[in-house]
């Protein structure tokens, strides 16, 4: 099955600085790579996703890049704000018609210092 | 609010006991997924149901079982509980098999086995 590794496990950044989280995956057939944000006491929530036919996607301060050859993808958060403090999970999946189960990384706890 | 409801939010029980966790998916969502989140670990996929039928299985123990009912709510049954089963159990739902891959997570059921 798919194995997703995520680094770093914790990340502390100064407010206004950028944060980068990196993930690698094992199954070259995977074609869908979402990122989820989990705030304290809440369930994970999708913040951005990318499919294998594109190399980069942006949504305001958040961007994701994908390198299929190297089998890694990254989340970039620019101009970090205190509300960005949370646990972030990357995931990978082969999105066939009847199988969308996601394999998640272990998570990165991001702390934004004011 | 994701629209996914999980009950109970907290549950404390003893080893050897059996518990049932309940999930009501978003209105109209046909797919339900169960994930286990242990301390310092990512989200481990357990099982997926689509419109009442089992669609995919992950690392679900034989002591665990699940089902999805005609009204689309789902239950996860955990039996012969062990200390290591203490975790946060998440339910997520999705409209169907195709289209967007976004999963909508509930807030989880925290199980403590003493």
mmCIF file of C-alpha atoms in Angstrom:
data_model
loop_
_atom_site.group_PDB
_atom_site.id
_atom_site.type_symbol
_atom_site.label_atom_id
_atom_site.label_comp_id
_atom_site.label_asym_id
_atom_site.label_seq_id
_atom_site.Cartn_x
_atom_site.Cartn_y
_atom_site.Cartn_z
ATOM 1 C CA UNK A 1 0.000 0.000 0.000
ATOM 2 C CA UNK A 2 0.858 3.672 -0.131
ATOM 3 C CA UNK A 3 3.323 5.018 2.444
ATOM 4 C CA UNK A 4 3.517 8.755 3.051
ATOM 5 C CA UNK A 5 6.330 10.348 5.032
ATOM 6 C CA UNK A 6 6.062 13.911 6.294
ATOM 7 C CA UNK A 7 8.702 16.305 7.616
ATOM 8 C CA UNK A 8 9.245 18.084 9.881
ATOM 9 C CA UNK A 9 7.094 16.808 12.728
ATOM 10 C CA UNK A 10 7.123 20.224 14.380
ATOM 11 C CA UNK A 11 7.724 23.668 12.948
ATOM 12 C CA UNK A 12 7.931 26.993 14.756
ATOM 13 C CA UNK A 13 7.959 30.177 12.698
ATOM 14 C CA UNK A 14 7.829 33.872 13.405
ATOM 15 C CA UNK A 15 4.640 35.594 12.362
ATOM 16 C CA UNK A 16 5.052 36.884 8.832
ATOM 17 C CA UNK A 17 7.651 34.297 7.864
ATOM 18 C CA UNK A 18 7.049 31.347 5.546
ATOM 19 C CA UNK A 19 6.476 27.729 6.510
ATOM 20 C CA UNK A 20 7.300 24.739 4.342
ATOM 21 C CA UNK A 21 6.227 21.146 4.945
ATOM 22 C CA UNK A 22 7.490 18.305 2.775
ATOM 23 C CA UNK A 23 6.046 14.875 2.027
ATOM 24 C CA UNK A 24 7.174 11.882 0.042
ATOM 25 C CA UNK A 25 5.052 9.008 -1.181
ATOM 26 C CA UNK A 26 5.888 5.499 -2.287
ATOM 27 C CA UNK A 27 3.270 4.487 -4.859
ATOM 28 C CA UNK A 28 4.024 6.024 -8.237
ATOM 29 C CA UNK A 29 0.407 5.363 -9.261
ATOM 30 C CA UNK A 30 -0.926 7.879 -6.713
ATOM 31 C CA UNK A 31 -2.471 10.840 -8.467
ATOM 32 C CA UNK A 32 -4.227 12.923 -5.821
ATOM 33 C CA UNK A 33 -2.454 14.840 -3.050
ATOM 34 C CA UNK A 34 -4.507 16.819 -0.545
ATOM 35 C CA UNK A 35 -3.436 18.785 2.504
ATOM 36 C CA UNK A 36 -5.565 18.915 5.616
ATOM 37 C CA UNK A 37 -5.418 21.290 8.581
ATOM 38 C CA UNK A 38 -6.492 20.110 12.007
ATOM 39 C CA UNK A 39 -7.146 22.678 14.704
ATOM 40 C CA UNK A 40 -7.322 21.717 18.355
ATOM 41 C CA UNK A 41 -10.437 19.711 19.127
ATOM 42 C CA UNK A 42 -11.568 19.656 15.531
ATOM 43 C CA UNK A 43 -11.516 17.209 12.674
ATOM 44 C CA UNK A 44 -9.144 17.717 9.745
ATOM 45 C CA UNK A 45 -10.274 20.137 7.066
ATOM 46 C CA UNK A 46 -9.103 20.273 3.465
ATOM 47 C CA UNK A 47 -7.102 23.418 2.695
ATOM 48 C CA UNK A 48 -5.700 22.657 -0.742
ATOM 49 C CA UNK A 49 -5.182 19.717 -3.055
ATOM 50 C CA UNK A 50 -3.315 18.945 -6.239
ATOM 51 C CA UNK A 51 -3.623 16.299 -8.890
ATOM 52 C CA UNK A 52 -0.785 14.681 -10.757
ATOM 53 C CA UNK A 53 -1.431 16.544 -14.004
ATOM 54 C CA UNK A 54 -0.229 19.853 -12.525
ATOM 55 C CA UNK A 55 2.999 20.817 -10.820
ATOM 56 C CA UNK A 56 1.837 23.716 -8.666
ATOM 57 C CA UNK A 57 -1.335 25.195 -7.265
ATOM 58 C CA UNK A 58 -1.895 28.375 -5.280
ATOM 59 C CA UNK A 59 -4.704 29.669 -3.122
ATOM 60 C CA UNK A 60 -3.953 33.044 -1.551
ATOM 61 C CA UNK A 61 -1.151 32.451 1.005
ATOM 62 C CA UNK A 62 -1.055 28.704 0.458
ATOM 63 C CA UNK A 63 0.672 26.846 -2.354
ATOM 64 C CA UNK A 64 1.416 23.216 -3.065
ATOM 65 C CA UNK A 65 4.074 21.870 -5.406
ATOM 66 C CA UNK A 66 4.342 18.357 -6.788
ATOM 67 C CA UNK A 67 7.339 16.552 -8.227
ATOM 68 C CA UNK A 68 6.080 13.250 -9.636
ATOM 69 C CA UNK A 69 9.492 12.089 -10.739
ATOM 70 C CA UNK A 70 10.882 12.398 -7.241
ATOM 71 C CA UNK A 71 7.569 11.423 -5.643
ATOM 72 C CA UNK A 72 7.422 14.345 -3.291
ATOM 73 C CA UNK A 73 5.125 17.282 -2.701
ATOM 74 C CA UNK A 74 5.282 20.307 -0.460
ATOM 75 C CA UNK A 75 3.023 22.818 1.251
ATOM 76 C CA UNK A 76 4.110 26.438 1.398
ATOM 77 C CA UNK A 77 2.443 28.963 3.663
ATOM 78 C CA UNK A 78 3.556 32.561 3.186
ATOM 79 C CA UNK A 79 3.077 35.522 5.531
ATOM 80 C CA UNK A 80 2.125 33.221 8.384
ATOM 81 C CA UNK A 81 -0.443 34.393 10.898
ATOM 82 C CA UNK A 82 -1.307 33.126 14.399
ATOM 83 C CA UNK A 83 -4.426 31.413 13.010
ATOM 84 C CA UNK A 84 -2.151 29.227 10.876
ATOM 85 C CA UNK A 85 -1.071 27.421 14.055
ATOM 86 C CA UNK A 86 -2.425 23.880 13.724
ATOM 87 C CA UNK A 87 -1.476 20.349 12.742
ATOM 88 C CA UNK A 88 -1.088 19.867 8.999
ATOM 89 C CA UNK A 89 -1.408 16.501 7.278
ATOM 90 C CA UNK A 90 -0.409 15.595 3.768
ATOM 91 C CA UNK A 91 -2.027 12.633 2.055
ATOM 92 C CA UNK A 92 -1.825 10.642 -1.139
ATOM 93 C CA UNK A 93 -4.358 8.577 -2.977
ATOM 94 C CA UNK A 94 -5.013 6.757 -6.181
ATOM 95 C CA UNK A 95 -8.352 8.202 -7.187
ATOM 96 C CA UNK A 96 -10.023 5.374 -8.982
ATOM 97 C CA UNK A 97 -13.759 5.393 -9.399
ATOM 98 C CA UNK A 98 -14.473 3.291 -6.344
ATOM 99 C CA UNK A 99 -11.431 3.788 -4.170
ATOM 100 C CA UNK A 100 -10.527 7.144 -2.697
ATOM 101 C CA UNK A 101 -8.938 6.075 0.535
ATOM 102 C CA UNK A 102 -6.260 8.503 1.591
ATOM 103 C CA UNK A 103 -2.935 7.547 3.135
ATOM 104 C CA UNK A 104 -1.920 10.304 5.512
ATOM 105 C CA UNK A 105 1.453 11.458 6.732
ATOM 106 C CA UNK A 106 2.112 11.628 10.468
ATOM 107 C CA UNK A 107 1.419 15.355 10.637
ATOM 108 C CA UNK A 108 3.332 18.577 11.266
ATOM 109 C CA UNK A 109 2.535 20.749 14.264
ATOM 110 C CA UNK A 110 2.982 24.345 13.153
ATOM 111 C CA UNK A 111 3.323 27.087 15.740
ATOM 112 C CA UNK A 112 3.325 30.694 14.621
ATOM 113 C CA UNK A 113 5.009 32.965 17.174
ATOM 114 C CA UNK A 114 3.599 36.455 17.492
ATOM 115 C CA UNK B 1 -19.132 22.884 10.978
ATOM 116 C CA UNK B 2 -18.400 20.102 8.478
ATOM 117 C CA UNK B 3 -21.909 18.663 8.627
ATOM 118 C CA UNK B 4 -20.620 15.292 9.844
ATOM 119 C CA UNK B 5 -21.839 14.331 13.310
ATOM 120 C CA UNK B 6 -20.112 11.817 15.542
ATOM 121 C CA UNK B 7 -21.299 10.455 18.869
ATOM 122 C CA UNK B 8 -20.220 10.076 21.553
ATOM 123 C CA UNK B 9 -17.521 12.751 21.704
ATOM 124 C CA UNK B 10 -15.815 11.064 24.624
ATOM 125 C CA UNK B 11 -15.968 7.514 25.886
ATOM 126 C CA UNK B 12 -14.127 5.846 28.741
ATOM 127 C CA UNK B 13 -14.330 2.100 29.146
ATOM 128 C CA UNK B 14 -12.396 -0.876 30.436
ATOM 129 C CA UNK B 15 -10.323 -3.512 28.702
ATOM 130 C CA UNK B 16 -12.340 -6.361 27.291
ATOM 131 C CA UNK B 17 -15.435 -4.242 26.766
ATOM 132 C CA UNK B 18 -17.257 -3.406 23.535
ATOM 133 C CA UNK B 19 -18.258 0.027 22.280
ATOM 134 C CA UNK B 20 -20.122 1.437 19.311
ATOM 135 C CA UNK B 21 -19.245 4.738 17.674
ATOM 136 C CA UNK B 22 -21.830 6.427 15.530
ATOM 137 C CA UNK B 23 -21.484 8.690 12.508
ATOM 138 C CA UNK B 24 -24.034 10.700 10.571
ATOM 139 C CA UNK B 25 -22.577 11.869 7.260
ATOM 140 C CA UNK B 26 -23.314 15.158 5.538
ATOM 141 C CA UNK B 27 -26.722 15.299 3.981
ATOM 142 C CA UNK B 28 -26.576 13.544 0.635
ATOM 143 C CA UNK B 29 -23.115 12.002 1.112
ATOM 144 C CA UNK B 30 -23.054 8.345 0.172
ATOM 145 C CA UNK B 31 -19.495 7.457 1.209
ATOM 146 C CA UNK B 32 -18.375 7.094 4.795
ATOM 147 C CA UNK B 33 -14.802 6.550 5.908
ATOM 148 C CA UNK B 34 -13.456 5.652 9.335
ATOM 149 C CA UNK B 35 -9.998 6.701 10.486
ATOM 150 C CA UNK B 36 -8.069 6.078 13.696
ATOM 151 C CA UNK B 37 -5.735 8.729 15.097
ATOM 152 C CA UNK B 38 -3.454 7.543 17.865
ATOM 153 C CA UNK B 39 -1.149 9.729 19.928
ATOM 154 C CA UNK B 40 1.666 11.146 17.791
ATOM 155 C CA UNK B 41 0.456 9.263 14.771
ATOM 156 C CA UNK B 42 -1.278 10.294 11.645
ATOM 157 C CA UNK B 43 -4.653 9.180 10.486
ATOM 158 C CA UNK B 44 -4.855 5.467 9.819
ATOM 159 C CA UNK B 45 -7.534 4.391 7.370
ATOM 160 C CA UNK B 46 -9.817 1.691 8.733
ATOM 161 C CA UNK B 47 -12.687 1.141 6.355
ATOM 162 C CA UNK B 48 -14.916 2.771 3.728
ATOM 163 C CA UNK B 49 -18.586 2.256 2.920
ATOM 164 C CA UNK B 50 -20.485 3.465 -0.100
ATOM 165 C CA UNK B 51 -24.271 3.447 -0.063
ATOM 166 C CA UNK B 52 -24.419 0.600 2.399
ATOM 167 C CA UNK B 53 -21.700 -1.567 0.911
ATOM 168 C CA UNK B 54 -18.132 -2.034 2.057
ATOM 169 C CA UNK B 55 -15.812 -0.517 -0.557
ATOM 170 C CA UNK B 56 -12.309 -0.533 0.870
ATOM 171 C CA UNK B 57 -10.552 -1.897 3.888
ATOM 172 C CA UNK B 58 -7.416 -0.647 5.562
ATOM 173 C CA UNK B 59 -5.604 -1.886 8.631
ATOM 174 C CA UNK B 60 -8.762 -2.678 10.545
ATOM 175 C CA UNK B 61 -8.412 -5.266 13.276
ATOM 176 C CA UNK B 62 -10.634 -8.337 13.283
ATOM 177 C CA UNK B 63 -12.014 -7.145 16.623
ATOM 178 C CA UNK B 64 -13.385 -4.101 14.837
ATOM 179 C CA UNK B 65 -16.331 -4.049 12.483
ATOM 180 C CA UNK B 66 -18.460 -1.439 10.818
ATOM 181 C CA UNK B 67 -21.622 -1.067 8.826
ATOM 182 C CA UNK B 68 -23.577 1.576 6.979
ATOM 183 C CA UNK B 69 -27.335 1.586 7.323
ATOM 184 C CA UNK B 70 -30.037 2.423 4.747
ATOM 185 C CA UNK B 71 -30.291 5.960 6.119
ATOM 186 C CA UNK B 72 -26.523 6.221 5.414
ATOM 187 C CA UNK B 73 -25.397 6.611 9.003
ATOM 188 C CA UNK B 74 -22.549 4.354 9.988
ATOM 189 C CA UNK B 75 -21.409 2.593 13.129
ATOM 190 C CA UNK B 76 -17.977 1.378 14.099
ATOM 191 C CA UNK B 77 -18.000 -1.475 16.598
ATOM 192 C CA UNK B 78 -14.890 -2.097 18.687
ATOM 193 C CA UNK B 79 -14.824 -5.257 20.799
ATOM 194 C CA UNK B 80 -12.482 -6.987 23.253
ATOM 195 C CA UNK B 81 -10.927 -3.594 23.802
ATOM 196 C CA UNK B 82 -7.258 -3.285 24.641
ATOM 197 C CA UNK B 83 -5.293 -0.376 26.087
ATOM 198 C CA UNK B 84 -3.788 0.246 22.662
ATOM 199 C CA UNK B 85 -7.194 0.919 21.176
ATOM 200 C CA UNK B 86 -7.285 4.242 22.998
ATOM 201 C CA UNK B 87 -7.392 6.808 20.214
ATOM 202 C CA UNK B 88 -9.417 9.427 18.418
ATOM 203 C CA UNK B 89 -11.740 7.844 15.857
ATOM 204 C CA UNK B 90 -12.811 10.011 12.974
ATOM 205 C CA UNK B 91 -15.594 9.553 10.541
ATOM 206 C CA UNK B 92 -15.493 11.358 7.213
ATOM 207 C CA UNK B 93 -17.978 11.534 4.390
ATOM 208 C CA UNK B 94 -17.958 12.317 0.720
ATOM 209 C CA UNK B 95 -20.698 12.672 -1.819
ATOM 210 C CA UNK B 96 -19.903 9.701 -4.007
ATOM 211 C CA UNK B 97 -17.198 7.746 -5.733
ATOM 212 C CA UNK B 98 -16.207 10.332 -8.272
ATOM 213 C CA UNK B 99 -15.530 14.015 -8.559
ATOM 214 C CA UNK B 100 -13.821 15.996 -5.868
ATOM 215 C CA UNK B 101 -11.785 13.967 -3.461
ATOM 216 C CA UNK B 102 -12.528 16.205 -0.467
ATOM 217 C CA UNK B 103 -13.404 14.344 2.679
ATOM 218 C CA UNK B 104 -15.468 16.105 5.321
ATOM 219 C CA UNK B 105 -14.444 15.015 8.801
ATOM 220 C CA UNK B 106 -16.445 14.969 11.972
ATOM 221 C CA UNK B 107 -14.933 16.160 15.243
ATOM 222 C CA UNK B 108 -14.091 12.641 16.315
ATOM 223 C CA UNK B 109 -14.890 10.283 19.147
ATOM 224 C CA UNK B 110 -12.170 10.041 21.762
ATOM 225 C CA UNK B 111 -11.964 6.547 23.197
ATOM 226 C CA UNK B 112 -10.043 5.886 26.391
ATOM 227 C CA UNK B 113 -9.557 2.267 27.438
ATOM 228 C CA UNK B 114 -8.481 1.799 31.068
#
